[in-house]
Amino acid sequence: MQPGKIWIVDDDNSIRWVLERALSSAGMECTSFADADSVLTALAQNTPDVLISDIRMPGMNGLNLLNNIKQNNPLLPVIIMTAHSDLDAAVSAYQQGAFDYLPKPFDIDETVALLERALSHSREQNQPTRNPQALAPVSDMIGEAPAMQDVYRIIGRLSRSSISVLINGESGTGKELVAQALHRHSPRANKPFIALNMAAIPKDLIESELFGHEKGAFTGANQVRHGRFEQANNGSLFLDEIGDMPLDIQTRLLRVLAEGQFYRIGGYAPVKVDVRIIAATHQDLERLVAKGKFREDLYHRLNVIRMQLPPLRDRVEDIPRLTRHFLQQTAKELGVETKILHPDAEMALMRLPWPGNVRQLENICRWLTVMAASQEVLVQDLPPELFEPHHAETGTAIPANTTPVNTIPEDWPQLLAHWATSALENGQQDLLSEALPLLERTLLNCALKHTKGHKQEAARLLGWGRNTIARKLKELGLE
């Protein structure tokens, strides 16, 4: 078999070099381009098996290049990569016909595997040739963590579909926000999005809320009421906390999904509806099925596509950006100045377990906007209860008398990576000369404090000799 021909388009020479080296080692034949115009010129003479392009480049960007290619070479698989990884970039790429979406920084092995899949797809020549849809309004979803990239991919891949989706995630992870994004980036985007929380409605009212009632159906039914299904006709119905739905209502819901029609309470004429169901729960539905508390047939009807939303503690790298967003949003809402987090306060937030997830972080930001004394938020400005041991269900709360610099959290490498990434993005160089003295100074201070100033004992705790600690005290200005 001939080696696969891969064209790489990126204005960053280092990215081109890394991809060329990795893909060539995997037996692929690579050609690189620094801009989209050069690619279009080359496409007039030849065609690769797969093209991988950056999204942001001088001149024509990657999405415009993708659109041009889909018009003239609809069978060519195109992979879009970007360092600006967000939902809109992913959805835009998928809606315009991209084979896949690759956020930077990328894993080499995963990238090679992706290119191999694209090559196989190219050889089978079965890529659909659908027309791209217009991009829906900008989403409020924020996150660059790998787990969020998986969420974006699913939303992008479902952007031409009205298939049922089941969203799993802890309370506060943003299940309704994801449901809204699924609706906005779907063929039903211009139709109603109706939400109903099963846990917030009294059980004896759920049937009326969902299916409506006829005039005179029961005491107090003075007029016809259209339920949520009718309100969502041709659009999407979001059923939050579906695990709390009573079994008798589950039976009615299953019938509606199977037949596409229902009867209002007290009604005799069927009401036909075309509704996409997006369900969500924080519970384990399989366990509820096993206990007989959730219908197995309804579970399988809803569980066509499942999305698992990550808890905030599994995407701590998103906390700084989320915090800035919530602080700006709250300040705008209240008409006050926007608070700014001190780096130590930011790191403190990144170390918390966040049992309430993103919703809890948003509430903390609202509290800080009102209660913090100055514009810059320090560690001591954070709500005291965040640092109390009982606050952390996972046992990782920060003790009230410490700060992030003099404790070593389990996620310390992750925090260090966050600092290093930010420093590199800001153009900082010679990172070791800054990080190592800070690390040594911090550890030495802690050891001296622990030994009440006894230098030899501090040296022993740190694994240093007597001469080493004397030299370090001088170098670090701690004499």
XYZ file of C-alpha atoms in Angstrom:
479
model
C 0.000 0.000 0.000
C 1.233 3.482 -0.877
C 2.140 5.659 2.118
C -0.566 8.128 3.012
C 0.010 11.665 1.755
C -0.511 14.207 4.526
C -0.494 17.980 4.017
C 0.224 20.091 7.091
C -0.811 23.759 7.201
C 0.431 25.915 10.094
C 2.265 29.227 10.304
C 4.225 27.888 13.293
C 7.373 26.201 11.997
C 7.857 24.226 15.224
C 4.392 22.658 14.935
C 5.056 21.687 11.326
C 8.393 20.142 12.320
C 6.906 18.104 15.177
C 4.056 16.792 13.017
C 6.342 15.994 10.079
C 8.696 14.038 12.303
C 5.932 12.093 14.070
C 3.911 11.295 10.955
C 6.971 10.406 8.878
C 8.042 7.979 11.620
C 4.579 6.408 11.290
C 5.183 5.802 7.575
C 3.293 8.778 6.171
C 4.477 11.128 3.452
C 4.275 14.738 4.652
C 4.229 18.089 2.861
C 4.092 21.333 4.837
C 2.661 24.762 4.091
C 2.933 27.990 6.092
C -0.332 29.536 4.869
C -3.671 28.662 3.303
C -3.062 30.409 -0.019
C -0.105 28.123 -0.752
C -2.327 25.112 -0.113
C -5.035 26.300 -2.492
C -2.412 26.817 -5.188
C -1.039 23.313 -4.623
C -4.532 21.775 -4.619
C -4.969 22.926 -8.198
C -2.190 20.493 -9.147
C -2.434 17.682 -6.622
C -4.537 16.340 -3.736
C -3.382 14.730 -0.473
C -5.108 11.882 1.319
C -5.596 13.987 4.456
C -5.067 17.658 5.261
C -4.453 18.976 8.785
C -4.655 22.732 9.268
C -4.326 25.269 12.053
C -7.413 27.428 12.558
C -5.693 30.788 13.169
C -3.134 31.870 10.579
C -2.177 35.116 8.834
C -4.340 35.730 5.775
C -6.975 33.071 5.181
C -7.790 31.180 8.393
C -8.292 27.455 8.738
C -12.097 27.566 8.690
C -12.154 29.542 5.449
C -9.658 27.086 3.981
C -11.880 24.225 5.147
C -14.925 25.826 3.529
C -13.041 26.277 0.243
C -11.849 22.670 0.283
C -15.324 21.301 0.993
C -16.686 23.166 -2.021
C -14.033 21.854 -4.396
C -12.758 18.642 -2.773
C -15.662 17.341 -0.659
C -14.105 13.882 -0.162
C -10.846 15.207 1.320
C -10.739 14.655 5.115
C -9.652 17.851 6.881
C -8.552 17.968 10.517
C -8.682 21.367 12.210
C -6.268 22.107 15.061
C -6.160 25.145 17.316
C -4.650 26.403 20.547
C -7.828 28.435 21.117
C -9.828 25.399 22.139
C -13.453 26.204 22.840
C -16.916 25.000 21.937
C -17.457 27.426 19.082
C -14.207 26.458 17.366
C -15.115 22.776 17.611
C -18.685 23.247 16.400
C -17.593 25.543 13.568
C -15.111 22.941 12.391
C -17.616 20.082 12.484
C -20.432 22.116 10.953
C -18.226 23.073 8.022
C -17.339 19.453 7.392
C -14.113 18.807 9.306
C -13.176 15.172 9.829
C -12.121 15.951 13.393
C -10.995 18.703 15.735
C -7.567 18.611 17.415
C -6.898 21.002 20.330
C -3.337 22.092 21.102
C -1.209 21.034 22.839
C -1.821 17.616 21.317
C -0.595 14.173 22.264
C 1.644 12.772 19.508
C 0.398 9.184 19.779
C -3.239 10.293 19.707
C -2.521 12.567 16.736
C -0.887 9.747 14.769
C -3.863 7.491 15.546
C -6.247 10.229 14.390
C -4.363 10.641 11.099
C -4.447 6.879 10.561
C -8.236 6.900 11.016
C -8.537 9.791 8.583
C -6.376 7.934 6.049
C -8.579 4.862 6.345
C -11.633 7.068 5.916
C -10.098 8.711 2.858
C -9.369 5.379 1.232
C -12.915 4.208 1.782
C -14.175 7.492 0.284
C -17.335 7.518 2.365
C -17.184 11.022 3.836
C -20.659 12.689 3.634
C -21.023 15.841 1.577
C -23.552 17.858 3.521
C -23.832 21.572 3.394
C -22.525 23.350 6.490
C -25.006 25.131 8.697
C -24.723 28.651 10.028
C -23.010 28.994 13.378
C -25.317 29.537 16.306
C -24.759 32.310 18.849
C -21.675 32.206 21.027
C -21.936 29.801 23.953
C -21.179 30.597 27.575
C -19.316 27.312 27.951
C -15.766 27.816 29.159
C -13.052 25.200 29.424
C -9.850 24.001 27.831
C -9.320 20.873 29.949
C -9.143 17.587 27.993
C -12.437 16.428 29.513
C -14.159 19.563 28.191
C -12.675 18.997 24.739
C -14.484 15.652 24.713
C -17.733 17.490 25.500
C -17.120 19.952 22.654
C -16.423 17.105 20.228
C -19.710 15.397 21.030
C -21.668 18.645 20.637
C -19.930 19.250 17.325
C -20.614 15.751 16.029
C -24.271 16.020 17.008
C -24.713 19.454 15.409
C -26.587 17.987 12.429
C -28.643 15.564 14.465
C -31.802 15.546 16.587
C -30.914 12.322 18.362
C -31.706 11.876 22.073
C -28.893 12.655 24.516
C -28.428 11.641 28.157
C -26.166 13.952 30.179
C -24.553 12.603 33.339
C -22.749 14.777 35.844
C -22.617 15.908 39.442
C -24.794 18.786 40.584
C -23.413 22.105 39.422
C -21.359 20.790 36.503
C -23.426 22.678 33.924
C -25.811 20.065 32.549
C -28.435 22.602 31.468
C -25.744 24.758 29.840
C -24.643 21.745 27.790
C -28.266 20.982 26.907
C -28.707 24.553 25.664
C -25.531 24.235 23.602
C -26.782 20.973 22.073
C -29.983 22.771 21.096
C -28.289 25.921 19.755
C -25.921 23.864 17.638
C -28.604 21.663 16.085
C -31.115 21.787 13.207
C -33.721 22.853 15.817
C -31.779 25.946 16.901
C -34.530 28.359 15.820
C -37.256 26.364 17.582
C -38.184 26.350 21.304
C -35.902 25.059 24.046
C -38.036 24.110 27.048
C -36.590 22.922 30.368
C -38.263 21.102 33.251
C -36.558 19.950 36.451
C -38.193 16.779 37.744
C -36.836 17.322 41.256
C -38.333 20.819 41.487
C -41.936 19.877 40.632
C -44.337 18.203 43.104
C -45.032 14.668 41.901
C -48.768 15.248 41.573
C -48.126 18.171 39.183
C -45.522 16.577 36.896
C -48.073 14.975 34.566
C -49.877 18.269 34.020
C -46.576 20.108 33.551
C -45.442 17.680 30.861
C -48.661 16.913 29.003
C -51.022 19.759 29.881
C -54.732 19.414 30.634
C -58.144 20.172 29.187
C -60.547 22.663 30.702
C -62.470 20.984 33.514
C -60.063 18.037 33.751
C -59.843 18.548 37.513
C -60.769 21.109 40.146
C -59.114 24.392 39.270
C -58.563 23.526 35.588
C -60.432 26.570 34.326
C -58.834 26.584 30.878
C -56.844 24.438 28.482
C -53.178 24.301 29.440
C -50.434 23.333 26.998
C -47.766 21.213 28.671
C -44.029 21.301 28.099
C -44.212 18.796 25.247
C -46.518 21.058 23.251
C -44.453 24.120 24.120
C -41.327 22.350 22.824
C -42.917 21.082 19.597
C -40.344 21.004 16.762
C -37.697 22.015 19.309
C -35.935 20.446 22.294
C -37.275 19.409 25.703
C -34.684 19.272 28.479
C -35.724 16.948 31.304
C -33.367 17.655 34.188
C -32.979 15.142 37.030
C -34.789 12.496 34.993
C -33.942 9.964 37.714
C -36.534 11.624 39.962
C -39.383 11.061 37.488
C -42.164 8.861 38.983
C -42.613 5.436 37.372
C -46.134 6.162 36.101
C -44.880 9.290 34.323
C -41.977 7.268 32.918
C -44.535 4.984 31.283
C -46.321 7.939 29.656
C -43.016 9.450 28.519
C -41.977 6.171 26.923
C -45.244 6.038 24.988
C -44.774 9.588 23.707
C -41.252 8.800 22.541
C -42.480 5.662 20.776
C -45.645 7.089 19.181
C -44.918 10.815 18.817
C -48.254 11.730 20.365
C -50.018 11.951 23.732
C -53.301 12.950 25.369
C -53.701 15.931 27.641
C -55.145 15.146 31.053
C -58.902 14.907 30.508
C -58.443 14.909 26.733
C -59.711 12.509 24.072
C -57.927 13.801 20.980
C -54.261 12.837 20.479
C -51.748 15.687 20.302
C -48.939 15.014 17.826
C -45.487 16.380 18.661
C -41.981 16.278 17.241
C -39.618 16.869 20.153
C -35.954 16.128 20.745
C -35.387 14.848 24.278
C -32.267 15.869 26.175
C -32.263 14.276 29.626
C -29.868 14.825 32.518
C -29.193 13.322 35.914
C -26.615 13.229 38.681
C -27.759 9.721 39.616
C -26.637 6.296 38.412
C -29.573 5.284 36.217
C -28.263 1.725 35.783
C -28.461 1.300 39.552
C -31.977 2.751 39.590
C -32.957 0.298 36.837
C -31.532 -2.592 38.870
C -33.564 -1.447 41.899
C -36.745 -1.178 39.838
C -36.934 2.591 40.288
C -36.368 3.441 36.621
C -37.804 1.702 33.580
C -35.168 -0.217 31.654
C -36.887 0.349 28.303
C -37.026 4.110 28.928
C -33.379 4.086 29.965
C -32.374 2.497 26.661
C -34.621 4.907 24.745
C -32.906 7.920 26.369
C -29.378 6.530 26.445
C -28.708 6.791 22.704
C -25.809 9.202 23.185
C -24.381 9.697 26.666
C -22.288 12.681 27.725
C -20.316 12.573 30.968
C -19.573 16.040 32.343
C -16.395 16.329 34.419
C -16.534 17.670 37.981
C -14.627 20.898 38.544
C -11.944 19.098 40.580
C -11.029 17.172 37.406
C -10.555 20.342 35.343
C -8.734 22.645 37.761
C -6.810 24.251 34.893
C -10.104 25.896 33.886
C -10.657 27.534 37.286
C -8.668 30.764 36.583
C -10.561 31.439 33.359
C -13.919 30.528 34.883
C -13.207 32.766 37.865
C -12.316 35.746 35.674
C -15.495 35.192 33.674
C -17.741 35.049 36.749
C -16.063 38.051 38.383
C -16.497 40.117 35.204
C -20.073 38.922 34.760
C -21.055 39.751 38.341
C -19.336 43.156 38.266
C -21.204 44.051 35.086
C -24.486 42.873 36.587
C -24.000 44.905 39.783
C -22.376 47.927 38.141
C -19.182 47.730 40.232
C -15.469 47.311 39.531
C -14.245 43.860 38.539
C -12.283 42.024 41.208
C -8.887 40.549 40.309
C -7.465 37.462 41.998
C -3.967 37.523 43.488
C -1.987 34.494 42.174
C -1.971 32.923 45.655
C -5.759 33.235 45.859
C -6.061 31.718 42.408
C -3.910 28.768 43.443
C -5.948 28.376 46.627
C -9.127 28.051 44.586
C -7.443 25.490 42.345
C -6.711 23.313 45.377
C -10.261 23.107 46.664
C -12.411 19.985 46.059
C -15.465 21.976 44.851
C -18.298 19.607 45.823
C -20.719 22.129 44.301
C -18.663 22.342 41.098
C -18.984 25.303 38.711
C -22.160 26.567 40.368
C -20.323 26.797 43.695
C -17.426 28.674 42.060
C -19.878 31.123 40.496
C -21.482 31.769 43.891
C -18.058 32.339 45.470
C -17.279 34.911 42.761
C -20.537 36.705 43.476
C -19.673 36.725 47.183
C -16.186 38.107 46.485
C -17.546 40.870 44.256
C -19.639 42.151 47.145
C -17.531 41.281 50.191
C -13.837 41.573 49.223
C -12.399 44.792 50.683
C -10.156 45.795 47.772
C -10.058 45.194 44.041
C -7.314 42.578 44.367
C -8.609 39.467 46.110
C -6.101 37.919 48.530
C -6.210 34.467 50.120
C -7.515 35.963 53.358
C -10.407 37.546 51.431
C -11.787 34.144 50.434
C -14.805 32.876 52.418
C -13.481 31.301 55.650
C -15.728 28.245 55.327
C -13.806 27.162 52.227
C -10.824 26.376 54.434
C -12.656 24.438 57.122
C -12.062 20.658 57.092
C -15.781 19.831 57.186
C -16.243 21.779 53.964
C -14.260 19.283 51.938
C -16.017 15.999 51.362
C -12.813 14.649 49.832
C -10.664 15.832 52.718
C -8.537 18.205 50.656
C -9.608 21.569 52.004
C -6.848 24.051 52.788
C -6.268 24.551 56.514
C -7.231 28.044 57.603
C -3.740 28.931 58.814
C -1.887 27.993 55.627
C -1.507 29.271 52.102
C -0.838 27.365 48.861
C 2.894 28.064 48.949
C 3.730 26.224 52.144
C 1.732 23.045 51.625
C 2.179 20.377 48.992
C -1.193 19.384 47.525
C -1.680 16.140 45.674
C -2.216 18.143 42.485
C 1.025 20.115 42.941
C 2.447 19.018 39.532
C -0.763 20.263 37.911
C -0.438 23.649 39.605
C 3.217 23.872 38.607
C 2.265 23.052 35.024
C -0.359 25.797 35.113
C 2.245 28.323 36.315
C 4.801 27.215 33.715
C 2.274 27.350 30.881
C 1.173 30.860 31.864
C 4.786 32.025 32.151
C 5.696 30.636 28.732
C 2.612 32.160 27.126
C 3.665 35.531 28.582
C 7.069 35.230 26.930
C 8.964 34.474 30.135
C 12.318 32.708 29.804
C 14.774 30.942 32.099
C 11.971 29.484 34.191
C 14.227 27.268 36.307
C 16.211 30.218 37.645
C 12.959 31.611 39.033
C 11.225 28.417 40.107
C 14.080 26.601 41.859
C 15.029 29.407 44.286
C 11.350 29.889 45.125
C 10.952 26.176 45.778
C 14.116 25.971 47.893
C 13.288 29.139 49.828
C 9.792 27.876 50.576
C 10.970 24.457 51.750
C 13.796 25.929 53.812
C 11.494 28.426 55.511
C 9.054 25.654 56.366
C 11.802 23.431 57.754
C 13.251 26.231 59.890
C 9.807 27.109 61.194
C 9.111 23.463 61.998
C 12.438 23.094 63.880
C 12.062 26.503 65.560
C 15.184 27.787 63.788
C 17.431 24.753 64.384
C 19.538 24.724 61.207
C 21.111 21.275 61.504
C 17.723 19.665 62.135
C 16.221 21.614 59.222
C 19.071 20.402 56.988
C 18.384 16.802 58.034
C 14.682 17.134 57.228
C 15.518 18.530 53.795
C 18.188 15.930 53.078
C 20.982 18.508 53.035
C 24.363 18.536 54.721
C 25.508 21.227 57.186
C 27.583 23.013 54.542
C 24.726 22.907 52.037
C 22.224 24.600 54.317
C 24.755 27.296 55.211
C 25.339 27.973 51.524
C 21.617 27.960 50.727
C 20.841 30.381 53.543
C 23.332 32.801 52.036
C 22.255 32.280 48.403
C 18.581 32.688 49.219
C 19.061 35.707 51.467
C 17.762 33.947 54.565
C 20.722 34.490 56.900
